[in-house]
Short mmCIF file of C-alpha atoms in Angstrom, two decimals:
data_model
loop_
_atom_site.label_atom_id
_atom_site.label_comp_id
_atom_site.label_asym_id
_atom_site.label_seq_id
_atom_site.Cartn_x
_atom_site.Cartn_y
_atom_site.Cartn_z
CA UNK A 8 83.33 160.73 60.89
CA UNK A 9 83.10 161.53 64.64
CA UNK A 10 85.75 162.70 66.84
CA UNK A 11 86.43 162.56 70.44
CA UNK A 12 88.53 164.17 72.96
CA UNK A 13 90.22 162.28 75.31
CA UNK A 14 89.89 162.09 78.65
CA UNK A 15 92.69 163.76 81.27
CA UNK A 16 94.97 161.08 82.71
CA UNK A 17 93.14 162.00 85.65
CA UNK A 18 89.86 160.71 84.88
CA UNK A 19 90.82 157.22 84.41
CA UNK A 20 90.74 156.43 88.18
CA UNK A 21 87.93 154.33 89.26
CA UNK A 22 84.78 155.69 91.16
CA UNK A 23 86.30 154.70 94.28
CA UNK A 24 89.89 156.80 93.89
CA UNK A 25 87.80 159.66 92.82
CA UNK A 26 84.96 159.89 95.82
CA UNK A 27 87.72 159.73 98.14
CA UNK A 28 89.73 162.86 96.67
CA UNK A 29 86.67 165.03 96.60
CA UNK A 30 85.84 164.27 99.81
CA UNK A 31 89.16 164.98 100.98
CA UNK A 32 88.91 168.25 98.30
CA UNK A 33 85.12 168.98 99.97
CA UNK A 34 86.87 168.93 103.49
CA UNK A 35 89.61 171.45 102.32
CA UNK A 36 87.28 173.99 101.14
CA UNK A 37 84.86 173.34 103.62
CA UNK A 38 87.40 174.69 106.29
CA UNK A 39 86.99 178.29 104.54
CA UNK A 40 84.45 179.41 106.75
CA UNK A 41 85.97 178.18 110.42
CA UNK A 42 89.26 179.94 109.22
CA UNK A 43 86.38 183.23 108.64
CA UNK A 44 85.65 182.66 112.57
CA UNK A 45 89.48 182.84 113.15
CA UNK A 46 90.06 185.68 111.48
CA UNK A 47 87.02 187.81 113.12
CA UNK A 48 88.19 186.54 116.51
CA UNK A 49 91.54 187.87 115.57
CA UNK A 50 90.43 191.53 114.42
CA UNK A 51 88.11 191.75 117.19
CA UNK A 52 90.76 191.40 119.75
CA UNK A 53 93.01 193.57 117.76
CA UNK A 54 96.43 191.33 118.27
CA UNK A 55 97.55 191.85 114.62
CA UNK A 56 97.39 195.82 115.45
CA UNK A 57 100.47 195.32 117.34
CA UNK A 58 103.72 195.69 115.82
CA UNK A 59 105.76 192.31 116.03
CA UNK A 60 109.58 192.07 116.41
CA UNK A 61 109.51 189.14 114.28
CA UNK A 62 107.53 185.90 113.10
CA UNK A 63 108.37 183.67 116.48
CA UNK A 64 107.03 186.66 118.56
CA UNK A 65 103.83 187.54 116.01
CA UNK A 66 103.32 182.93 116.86
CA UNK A 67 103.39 183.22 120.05
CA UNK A 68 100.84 185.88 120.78
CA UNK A 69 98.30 184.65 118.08
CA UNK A 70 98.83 180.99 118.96
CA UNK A 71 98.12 181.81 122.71
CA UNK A 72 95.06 184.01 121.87
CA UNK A 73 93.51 181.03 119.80
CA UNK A 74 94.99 177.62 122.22
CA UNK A 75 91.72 177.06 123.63
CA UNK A 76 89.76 178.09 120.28
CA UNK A 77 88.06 174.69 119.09
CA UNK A 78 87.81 175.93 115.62
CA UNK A 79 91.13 176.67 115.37
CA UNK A 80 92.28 173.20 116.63
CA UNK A 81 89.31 171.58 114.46
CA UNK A 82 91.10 173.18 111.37
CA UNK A 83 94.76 171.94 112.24
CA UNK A 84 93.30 168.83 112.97
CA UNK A 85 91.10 168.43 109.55
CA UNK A 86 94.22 169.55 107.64
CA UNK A 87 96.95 167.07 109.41
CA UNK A 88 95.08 164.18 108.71
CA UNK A 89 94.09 165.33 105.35
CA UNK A 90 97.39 165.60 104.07
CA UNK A 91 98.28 162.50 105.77
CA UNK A 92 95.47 160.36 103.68
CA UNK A 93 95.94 161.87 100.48
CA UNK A 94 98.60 160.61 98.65
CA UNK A 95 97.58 156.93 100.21
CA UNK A 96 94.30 156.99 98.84
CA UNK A 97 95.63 158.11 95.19
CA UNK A 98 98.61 155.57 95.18
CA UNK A 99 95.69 152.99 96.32
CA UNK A 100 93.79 154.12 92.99
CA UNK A 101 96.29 153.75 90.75
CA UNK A 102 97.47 149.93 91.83
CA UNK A 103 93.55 149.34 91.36
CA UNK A 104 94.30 150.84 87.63
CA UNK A 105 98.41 150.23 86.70
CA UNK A 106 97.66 148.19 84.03
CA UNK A 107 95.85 151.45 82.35
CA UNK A 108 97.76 154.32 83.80
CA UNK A 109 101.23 153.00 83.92
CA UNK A 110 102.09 153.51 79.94
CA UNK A 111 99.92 156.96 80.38
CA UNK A 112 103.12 157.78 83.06
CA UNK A 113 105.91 156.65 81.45
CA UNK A 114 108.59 158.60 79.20
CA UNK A 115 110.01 157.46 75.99
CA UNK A 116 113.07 159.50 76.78
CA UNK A 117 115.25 158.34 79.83
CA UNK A 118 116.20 160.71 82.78
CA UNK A 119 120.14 161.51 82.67
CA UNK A 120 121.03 160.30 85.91
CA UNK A 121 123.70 162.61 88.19
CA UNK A 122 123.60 161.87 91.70
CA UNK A 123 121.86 157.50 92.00
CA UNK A 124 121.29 157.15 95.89
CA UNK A 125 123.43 159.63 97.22
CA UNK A 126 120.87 162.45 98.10
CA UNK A 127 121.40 165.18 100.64
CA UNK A 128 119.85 164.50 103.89
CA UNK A 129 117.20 167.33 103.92
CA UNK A 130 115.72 164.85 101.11
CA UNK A 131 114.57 162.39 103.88
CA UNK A 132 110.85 164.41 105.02
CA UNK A 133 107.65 163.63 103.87
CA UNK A 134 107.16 167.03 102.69
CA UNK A 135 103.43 168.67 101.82
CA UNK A 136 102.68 165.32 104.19
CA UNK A 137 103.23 163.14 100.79
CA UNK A 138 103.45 159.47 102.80
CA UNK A 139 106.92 158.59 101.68
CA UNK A 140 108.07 161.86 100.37
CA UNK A 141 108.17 162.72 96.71
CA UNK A 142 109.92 159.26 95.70
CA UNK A 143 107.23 157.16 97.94
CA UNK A 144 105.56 155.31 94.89
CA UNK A 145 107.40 154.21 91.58
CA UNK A 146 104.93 156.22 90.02
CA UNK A 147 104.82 159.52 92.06
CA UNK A 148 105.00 162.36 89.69
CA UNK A 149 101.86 160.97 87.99
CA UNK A 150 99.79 160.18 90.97
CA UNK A 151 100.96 163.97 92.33
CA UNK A 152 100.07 165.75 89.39
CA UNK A 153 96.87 163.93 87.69
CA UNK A 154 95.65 163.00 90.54
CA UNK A 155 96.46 164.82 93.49
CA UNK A 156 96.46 168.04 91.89
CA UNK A 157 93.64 167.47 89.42
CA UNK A 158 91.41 166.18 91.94
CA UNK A 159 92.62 168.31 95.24
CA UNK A 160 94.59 171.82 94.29
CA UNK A 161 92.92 172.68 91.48
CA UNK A 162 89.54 172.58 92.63
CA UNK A 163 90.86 174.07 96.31
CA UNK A 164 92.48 176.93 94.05
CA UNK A 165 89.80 176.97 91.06
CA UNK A 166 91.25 178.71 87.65
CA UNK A 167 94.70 178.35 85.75
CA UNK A 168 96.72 177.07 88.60
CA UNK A 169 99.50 176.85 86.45
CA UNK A 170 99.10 180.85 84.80
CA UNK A 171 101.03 182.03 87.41
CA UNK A 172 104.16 180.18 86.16
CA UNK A 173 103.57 181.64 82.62
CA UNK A 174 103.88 185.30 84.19
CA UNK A 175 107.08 184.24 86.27
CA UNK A 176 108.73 182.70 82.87
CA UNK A 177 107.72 185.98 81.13
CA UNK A 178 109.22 188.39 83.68
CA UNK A 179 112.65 187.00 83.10
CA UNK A 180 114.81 190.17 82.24
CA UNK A 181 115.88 189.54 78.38
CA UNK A 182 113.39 188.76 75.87
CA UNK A 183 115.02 185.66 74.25
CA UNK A 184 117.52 182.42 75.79
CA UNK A 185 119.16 180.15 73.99
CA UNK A 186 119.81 177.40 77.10
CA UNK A 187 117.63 177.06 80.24
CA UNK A 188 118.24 175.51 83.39
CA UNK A 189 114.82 174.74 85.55
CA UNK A 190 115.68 174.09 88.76
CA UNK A 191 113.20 171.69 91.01
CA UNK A 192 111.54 171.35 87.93
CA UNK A 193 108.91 168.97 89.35
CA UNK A 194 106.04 167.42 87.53
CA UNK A 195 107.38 169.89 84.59
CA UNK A 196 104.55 172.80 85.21
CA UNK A 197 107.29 175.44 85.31
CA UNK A 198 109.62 173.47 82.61
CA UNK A 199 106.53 173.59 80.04
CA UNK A 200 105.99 177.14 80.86
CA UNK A 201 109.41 177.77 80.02
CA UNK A 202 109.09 176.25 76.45
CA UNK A 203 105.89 177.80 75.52
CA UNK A 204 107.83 181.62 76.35
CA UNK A 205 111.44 180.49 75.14
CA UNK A 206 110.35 178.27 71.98
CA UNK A 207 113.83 177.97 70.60
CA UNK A 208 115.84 177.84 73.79
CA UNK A 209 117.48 174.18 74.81
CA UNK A 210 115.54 173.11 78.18
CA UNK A 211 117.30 171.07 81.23
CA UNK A 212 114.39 170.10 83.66
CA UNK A 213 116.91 168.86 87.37
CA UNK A 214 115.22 167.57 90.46
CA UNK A 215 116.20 165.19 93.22
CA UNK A 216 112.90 163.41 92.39
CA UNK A 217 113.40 160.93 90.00
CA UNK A 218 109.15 160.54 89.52
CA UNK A 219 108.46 163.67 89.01
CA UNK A 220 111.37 164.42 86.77
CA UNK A 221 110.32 161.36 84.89
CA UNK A 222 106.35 162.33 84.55
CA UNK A 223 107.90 165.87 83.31
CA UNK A 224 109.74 164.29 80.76
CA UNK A 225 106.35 162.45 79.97
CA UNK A 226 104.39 165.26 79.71
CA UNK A 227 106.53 167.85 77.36
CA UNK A 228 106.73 164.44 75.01
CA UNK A 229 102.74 164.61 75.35
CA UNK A 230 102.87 168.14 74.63
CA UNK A 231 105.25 168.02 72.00
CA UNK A 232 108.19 169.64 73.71
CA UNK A 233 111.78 168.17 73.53
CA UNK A 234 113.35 168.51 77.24
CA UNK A 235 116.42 167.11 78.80
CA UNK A 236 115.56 165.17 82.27
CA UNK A 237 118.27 165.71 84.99
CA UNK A 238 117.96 163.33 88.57
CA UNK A 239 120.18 165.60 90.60
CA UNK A 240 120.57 168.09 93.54
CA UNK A 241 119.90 171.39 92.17
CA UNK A 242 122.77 172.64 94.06
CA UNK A 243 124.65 170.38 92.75
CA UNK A 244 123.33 169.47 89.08
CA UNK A 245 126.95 168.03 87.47
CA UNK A 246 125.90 169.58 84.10
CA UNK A 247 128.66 171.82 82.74
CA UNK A 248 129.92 175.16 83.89
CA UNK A 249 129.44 178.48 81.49
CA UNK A 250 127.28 177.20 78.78
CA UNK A 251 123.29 178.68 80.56
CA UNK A 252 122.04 181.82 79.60
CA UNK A 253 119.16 181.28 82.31
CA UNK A 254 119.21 179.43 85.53
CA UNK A 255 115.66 179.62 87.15
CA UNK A 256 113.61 178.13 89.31
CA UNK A 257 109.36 178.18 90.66
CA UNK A 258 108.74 177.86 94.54
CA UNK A 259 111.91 175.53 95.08
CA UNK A 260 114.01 177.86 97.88
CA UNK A 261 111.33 176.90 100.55
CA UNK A 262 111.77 173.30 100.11
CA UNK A 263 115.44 173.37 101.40
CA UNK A 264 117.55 174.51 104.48
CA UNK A 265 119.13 178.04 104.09
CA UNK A 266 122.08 176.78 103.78
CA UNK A 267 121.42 175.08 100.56
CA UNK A 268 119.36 178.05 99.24
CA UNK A 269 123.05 180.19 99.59
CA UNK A 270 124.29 176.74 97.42
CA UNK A 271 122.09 177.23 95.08
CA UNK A 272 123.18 180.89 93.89
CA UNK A 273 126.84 179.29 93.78
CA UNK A 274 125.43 177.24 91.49
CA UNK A 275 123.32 179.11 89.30
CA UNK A 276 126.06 181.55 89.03
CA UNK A 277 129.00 178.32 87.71
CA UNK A 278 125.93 177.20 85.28
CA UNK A 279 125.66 180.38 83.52
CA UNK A 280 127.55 182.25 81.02
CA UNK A 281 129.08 185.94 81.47
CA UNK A 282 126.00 187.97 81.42
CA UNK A 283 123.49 184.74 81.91
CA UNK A 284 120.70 185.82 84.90
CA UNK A 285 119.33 183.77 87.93
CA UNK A 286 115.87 183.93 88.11
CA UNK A 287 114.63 182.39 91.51
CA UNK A 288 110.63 182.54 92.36
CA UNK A 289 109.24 181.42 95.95
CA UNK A 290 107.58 182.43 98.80
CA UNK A 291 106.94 185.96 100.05
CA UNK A 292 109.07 187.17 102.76
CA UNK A 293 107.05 187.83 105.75
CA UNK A 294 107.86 191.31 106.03
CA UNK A 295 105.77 191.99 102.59
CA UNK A 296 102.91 189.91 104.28
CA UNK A 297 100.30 191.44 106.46
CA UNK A 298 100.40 190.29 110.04
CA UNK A 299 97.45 187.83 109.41
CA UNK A 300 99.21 186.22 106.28
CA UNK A 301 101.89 186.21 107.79
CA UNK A 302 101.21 183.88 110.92
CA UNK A 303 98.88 182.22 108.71
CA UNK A 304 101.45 181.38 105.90
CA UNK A 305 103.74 180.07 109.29
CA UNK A 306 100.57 178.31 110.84
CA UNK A 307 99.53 176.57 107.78
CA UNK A 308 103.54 176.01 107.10
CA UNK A 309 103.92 174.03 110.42
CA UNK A 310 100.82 171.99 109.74
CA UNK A 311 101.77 170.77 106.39
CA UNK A 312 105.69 169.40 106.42
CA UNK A 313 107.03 172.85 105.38
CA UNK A 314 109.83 172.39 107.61
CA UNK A 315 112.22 175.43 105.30
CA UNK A 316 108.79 177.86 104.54
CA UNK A 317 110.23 180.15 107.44
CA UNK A 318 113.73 180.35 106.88
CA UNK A 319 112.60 180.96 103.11
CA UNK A 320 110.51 183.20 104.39
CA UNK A 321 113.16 185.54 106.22
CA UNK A 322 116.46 184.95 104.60
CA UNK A 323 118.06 187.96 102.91
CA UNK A 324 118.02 186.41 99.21
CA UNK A 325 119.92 189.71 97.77
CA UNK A 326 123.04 189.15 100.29
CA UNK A 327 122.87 185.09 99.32
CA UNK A 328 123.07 186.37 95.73
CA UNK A 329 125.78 189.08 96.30
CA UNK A 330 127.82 186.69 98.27
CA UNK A 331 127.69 184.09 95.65
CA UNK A 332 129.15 187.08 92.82
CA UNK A 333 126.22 187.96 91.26
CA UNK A 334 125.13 191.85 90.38
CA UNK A 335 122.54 194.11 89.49
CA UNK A 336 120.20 192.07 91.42
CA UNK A 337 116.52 193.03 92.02
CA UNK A 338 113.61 191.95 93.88
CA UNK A 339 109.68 192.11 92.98
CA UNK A 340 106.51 190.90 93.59
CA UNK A 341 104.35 189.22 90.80
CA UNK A 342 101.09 188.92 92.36
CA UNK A 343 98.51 189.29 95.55
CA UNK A 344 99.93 189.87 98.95
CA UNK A 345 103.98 189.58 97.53
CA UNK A 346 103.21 186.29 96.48
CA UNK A 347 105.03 185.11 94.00
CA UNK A 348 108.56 186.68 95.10
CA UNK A 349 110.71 186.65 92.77
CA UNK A 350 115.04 187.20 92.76
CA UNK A 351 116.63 188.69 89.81
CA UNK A 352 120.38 189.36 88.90
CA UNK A 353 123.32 188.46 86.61
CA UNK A 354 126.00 187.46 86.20
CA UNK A 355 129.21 190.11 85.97
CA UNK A 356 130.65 189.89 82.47
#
């Protein structure tokens, strides 16, 4: 008897949905050797040599050096309009296939409702440039994740684009938990992560999306995981005080103001038990980042509705988790160039 293996969600978009995210995919890496150009302009004049007082100043000076640069403003260009198309043309491919792809998207499990329509206001942007923001289709968290990551990020960023959350999951301080909280748990690549290193621990997936916490739910039932789906504000969740051992989260803090990344450690610290540790991944501060990643990461930020990457990028994350009561916290970087930056402490006994 022959087997066969079934196809990714993914491929199940017609020929149509699929030429028009490689060629947007084509573009993307395609800009890889104009941003070489920038670069050599860059060392050749010697402006990153300079010390910088901080990231405004480091702008300035590099955006000056390259305004009448045609490559550079090509590549901003390319990039804006890119991200503006993308999630259009995917949504557009899956109405051509919803009779297919809708039961391939939707949970058996319902997502515990906590917050309805009342969502902060920072929740109104179109962030990454997805038209509509994260809630802009019915059917978001599929279309983001089998279609605008299978067909855009992880060809952009070929490997395991997903390994890196493994790692973070792993570098957690104990070696067991019993009860998890994943905050801004998205599409669930984090959450799964999570269950594969903590087997026996109790999983609570909470984001303001209700998609993509809905295609999480989907995909731990596809992978045989048992998760519980939370639509709430992560600084805000409404689940019960004391009872987490872990409160984590994966590239979340630069997706919200400062003020709600202080919220969140107020939060994470109610959620957990005596003893229970915060465990808060994101973006690398600039001051770990070499001049050119650094006004790079704030470049590319400004160009692609990353309206919080700065402040993430800056804010003192060990006072926000002092101030909020928390203790022997530590810092660390788990990969290239400081990237991913990770926030460690506990909670006092």
């Amino acid at each position: 008897m022959t087997t066969t293996t079934p196809l990714p969600k993914g491929e199940l978009i017609d020929q149509r949905g699929r030429s028009e995210l490689e060629f947007l995919q084509a573009l993307r890496v395609g800009l890889a050797p104009l941003r070489t150009q920038v670069r050599e302009r860059l060392d050749a004049t010697g402006i990153l040599e300079t010390p910088y007082e901080d990231i405004s100043e480091l702008r300035n000076r590099v955006d000056n050096e390259l305004e009448s640069v045609q490559v550079q403003r090509l590549i901003g260009a390319a990039l804006s309009w890119s991200r503006g198309v993308a999630t259009p043309r995917a949504a557009a491919a899956f109405e051509r296939r919803r009779g297919e792809l809708e039961p391939l998207a939707t949970p058996i499990a319902t997502v515990i409702d906590h917050i309805g329509d009342d969502v902060p206001r920072y929740w109104d942007y179109e962030f990454h440039g997805t038209a509509g923001g994260w809630d802009g289709h019915p059917q978001m968290g599929f279309i983001h994740h089998e279609m605008i990551y299978h067909y855009l990020l992880e060809k952009i960023f070929p490997g395991d684009l997903f390994a890196q959350r493994g790692v973070i999951a792993a570098a957690a301080p104990a070696d067991s938990y019993t009860n998890i909280v994943d905050l801004g748990c998205g599409t669930g690549q984090y959450t799964l992560k999570l269950a594969e290193t903590y087997p026996g621990a109790k999983i609570t997936a909470v984001d303001l999306s209700r998609t993509q916490v809905q295609y999480a739910l989907r995909r731990a039932e596809d992978a045989g995981v048992t998760i519980t789906g939370v639509h709430a504000a992560a600084e805000d969740t409404g689940l019960p005080a004391g009872e987490a051992d872990l409160v984590t989260s994966f590239i979340l803090l630069h997706e919200v103001p400062p003020h709600t990344i202080r919220q969140l450690f107020v939060e994470a610290l109610r959620l957990l038990k005596p003893g229970g540790h915060v465990h808060f991944s994101d973006v690398a501060p600039y001051s770990q980042r070499s001049p050119y990643q650094a006004w790079l990461d704030d470049w590319d930020a400004a160009h692609g509705n990353e309206p919080w990457w700065r402040t993430a990028a800056t804010i003192d994350l060990v006072k926000a988790a002092a101030d909020a009561g928390f203790v022997d916290i530590n810092q660390a970087a788990h990969g290239p160039q400081s990237y991913p930056w990770v926030t460690t402490a506990r909670k006092p006994e």
